[in-house]
Short mmCIF file of C-alpha atoms in Angstrom, two decimals:
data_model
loop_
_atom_site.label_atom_id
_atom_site.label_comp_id
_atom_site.label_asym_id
_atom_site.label_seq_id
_atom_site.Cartn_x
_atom_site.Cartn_y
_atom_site.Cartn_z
CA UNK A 227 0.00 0.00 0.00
CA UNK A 228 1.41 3.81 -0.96
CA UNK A 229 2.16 5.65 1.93
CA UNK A 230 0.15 8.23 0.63
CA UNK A 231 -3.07 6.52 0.32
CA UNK A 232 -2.49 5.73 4.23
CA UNK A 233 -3.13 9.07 6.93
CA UNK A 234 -3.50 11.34 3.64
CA UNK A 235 -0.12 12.99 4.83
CA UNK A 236 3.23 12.78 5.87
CA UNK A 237 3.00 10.82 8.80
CA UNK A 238 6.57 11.31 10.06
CA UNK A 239 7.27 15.45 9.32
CA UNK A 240 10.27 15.87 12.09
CA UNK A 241 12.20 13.06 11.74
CA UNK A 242 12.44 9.74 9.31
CA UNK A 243 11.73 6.05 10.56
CA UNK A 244 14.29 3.34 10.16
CA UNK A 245 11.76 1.72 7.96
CA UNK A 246 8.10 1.79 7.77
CA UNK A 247 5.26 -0.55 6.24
CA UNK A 248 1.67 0.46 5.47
CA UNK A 249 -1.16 -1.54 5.75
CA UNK A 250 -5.34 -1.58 5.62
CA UNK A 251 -7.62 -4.68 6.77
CA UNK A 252 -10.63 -4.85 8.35
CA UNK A 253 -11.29 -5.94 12.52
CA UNK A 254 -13.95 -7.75 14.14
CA UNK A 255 -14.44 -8.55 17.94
CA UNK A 256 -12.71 -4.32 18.57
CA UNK A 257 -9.17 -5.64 18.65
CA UNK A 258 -6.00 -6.40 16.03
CA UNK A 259 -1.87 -7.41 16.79
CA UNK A 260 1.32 -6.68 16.05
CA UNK A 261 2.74 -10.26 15.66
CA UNK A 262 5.94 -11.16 15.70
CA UNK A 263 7.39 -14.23 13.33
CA UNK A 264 8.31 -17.26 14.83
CA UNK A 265 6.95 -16.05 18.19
CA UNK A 266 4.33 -18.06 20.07
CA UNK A 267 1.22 -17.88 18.77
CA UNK A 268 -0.90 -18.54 22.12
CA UNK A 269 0.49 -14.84 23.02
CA UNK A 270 -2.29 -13.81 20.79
CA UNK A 271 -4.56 -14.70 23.26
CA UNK A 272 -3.07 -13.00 26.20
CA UNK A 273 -2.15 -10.01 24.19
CA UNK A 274 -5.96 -8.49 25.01
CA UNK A 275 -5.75 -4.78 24.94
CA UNK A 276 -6.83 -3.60 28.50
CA UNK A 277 -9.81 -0.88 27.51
CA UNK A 278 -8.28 1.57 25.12
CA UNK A 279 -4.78 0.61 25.69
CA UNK A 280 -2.16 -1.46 24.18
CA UNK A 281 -1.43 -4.74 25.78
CA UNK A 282 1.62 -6.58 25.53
CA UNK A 283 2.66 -10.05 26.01
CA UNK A 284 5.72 -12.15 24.39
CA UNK A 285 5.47 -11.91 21.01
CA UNK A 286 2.35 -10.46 20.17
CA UNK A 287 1.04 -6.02 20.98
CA UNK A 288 -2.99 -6.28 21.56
CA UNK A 289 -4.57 -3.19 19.67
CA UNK A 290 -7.85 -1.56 21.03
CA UNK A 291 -10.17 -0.28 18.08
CA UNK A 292 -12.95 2.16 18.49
CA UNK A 293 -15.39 0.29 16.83
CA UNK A 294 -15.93 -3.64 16.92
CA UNK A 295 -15.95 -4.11 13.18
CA UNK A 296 -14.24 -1.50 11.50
CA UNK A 297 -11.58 -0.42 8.78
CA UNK A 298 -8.31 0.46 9.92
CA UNK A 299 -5.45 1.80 8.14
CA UNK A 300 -1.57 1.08 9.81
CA UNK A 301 1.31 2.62 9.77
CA UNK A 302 4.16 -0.29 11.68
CA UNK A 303 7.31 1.61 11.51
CA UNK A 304 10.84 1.06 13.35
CA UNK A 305 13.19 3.33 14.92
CA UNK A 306 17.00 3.68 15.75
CA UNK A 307 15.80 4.87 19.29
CA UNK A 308 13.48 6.75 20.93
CA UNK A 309 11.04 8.22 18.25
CA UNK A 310 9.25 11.45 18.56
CA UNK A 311 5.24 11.37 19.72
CA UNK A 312 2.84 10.58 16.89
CA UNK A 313 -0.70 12.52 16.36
CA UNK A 314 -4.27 11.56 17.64
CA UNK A 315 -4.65 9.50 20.81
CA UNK A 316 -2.24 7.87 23.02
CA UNK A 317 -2.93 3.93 23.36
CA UNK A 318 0.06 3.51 26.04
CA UNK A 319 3.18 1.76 25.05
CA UNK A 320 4.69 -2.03 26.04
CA UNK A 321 7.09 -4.73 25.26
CA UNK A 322 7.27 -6.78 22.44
CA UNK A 323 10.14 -9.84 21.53
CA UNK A 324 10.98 -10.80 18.56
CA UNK A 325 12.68 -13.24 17.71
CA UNK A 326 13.35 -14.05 14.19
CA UNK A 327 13.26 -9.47 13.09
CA UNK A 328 9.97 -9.77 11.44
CA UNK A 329 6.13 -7.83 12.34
CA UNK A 330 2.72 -8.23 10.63
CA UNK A 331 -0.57 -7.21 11.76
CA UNK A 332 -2.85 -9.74 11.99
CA UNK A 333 -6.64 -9.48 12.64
CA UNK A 334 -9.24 -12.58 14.88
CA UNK A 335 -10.13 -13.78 11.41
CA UNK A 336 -6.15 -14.53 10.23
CA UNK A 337 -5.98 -13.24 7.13
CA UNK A 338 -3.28 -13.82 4.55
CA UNK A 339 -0.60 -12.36 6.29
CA UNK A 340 -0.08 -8.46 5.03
CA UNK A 341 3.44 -6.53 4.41
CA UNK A 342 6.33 -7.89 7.04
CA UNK A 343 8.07 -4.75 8.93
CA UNK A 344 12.01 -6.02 8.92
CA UNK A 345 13.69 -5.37 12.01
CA UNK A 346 17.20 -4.22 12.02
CA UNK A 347 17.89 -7.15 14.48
CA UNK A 348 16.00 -9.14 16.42
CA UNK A 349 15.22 -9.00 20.60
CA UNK A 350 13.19 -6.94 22.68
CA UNK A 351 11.24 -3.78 21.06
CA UNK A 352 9.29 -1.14 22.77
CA UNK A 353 6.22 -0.21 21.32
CA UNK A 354 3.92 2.62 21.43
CA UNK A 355 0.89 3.37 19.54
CA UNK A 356 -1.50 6.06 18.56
CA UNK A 357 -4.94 6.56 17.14
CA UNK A 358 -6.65 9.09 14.80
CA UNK A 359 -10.57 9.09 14.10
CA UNK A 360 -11.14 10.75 10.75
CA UNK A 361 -13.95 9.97 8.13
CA UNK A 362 -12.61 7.48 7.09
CA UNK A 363 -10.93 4.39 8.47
CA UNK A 364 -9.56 4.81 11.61
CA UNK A 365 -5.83 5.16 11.46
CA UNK A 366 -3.34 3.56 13.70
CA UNK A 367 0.63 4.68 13.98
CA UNK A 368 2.48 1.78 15.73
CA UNK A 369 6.27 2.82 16.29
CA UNK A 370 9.03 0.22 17.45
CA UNK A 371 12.72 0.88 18.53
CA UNK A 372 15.26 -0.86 20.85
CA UNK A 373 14.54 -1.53 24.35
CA UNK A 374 17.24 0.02 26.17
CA UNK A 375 20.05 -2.22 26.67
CA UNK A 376 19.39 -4.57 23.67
#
């Protein structure tokens, strides 16, 4: 997907991600996750965002939606470090391993797998995660770097 049929705009003005994927799908059940590959997949089902905020656990990010079924539209990008604050609504950050450098967002139903986000190595990531409610889908901006020490 073309970054600029995703947000509408430049989603990173200040400063540039390591890399960056785009994605759209559609959610049931008010949920979707940042998967890791080769990570376990039961994480999926402790990975349940807690209200409207992110919740990780192993190798999989639980993501709150506003609406139960909805379209979203996803920008998964990684960082060298620390990367600046995104727009729209804070979802909270966590922890995320990964273990063989690859992300996807998946959705309940498991849909073909969409675009892979390659990590620069693998280990433990922080993520945090921010919403935007426009009229159209709703938008989500997922950024990854580092944890400190990796």
């Amino acid at each position: 997907m073309e970054p600029a049929t995703v947000f509408g705009e430049d989603v990173f003005p200040d400063r540039q991600p390591w890399d960056v994927v785009f994605d759209a799908l559609t959610v049931s059940y008010g949920e979707f996750w940042v998967l890791a590959e080769g990570g376990d997949r039961d994480d999926v089902e402790s990975a349940i965002p807690d209200g409207d905020a992110v919740s990780g656990h192993g190798t999989a990010v639980g993501v709150p939606t506003r609406e139960s079924r909805t379209s979203i539209e996803v920008a998964l990008s990684v960082w060298d470090d620390t990367p600046p604050d995104g727009d729209g609504a804070y979802l909270n950050a966590c922890r995320i391993n990964v273990p063989e450098r690859e992300l996807r967002v998946v959705n309940v139903e498991g849909r073909e797998p969409g675009p892979a986000l390659v990590l620069p190595d693998s280990g433990a990531y922080e993520v945090k995660v921010w919403r935007r409610v426009c009229d159209g889908p709703e938008q989500y901006d997922i950024r990854v770097w580092p944890s400190p020490g990796q």
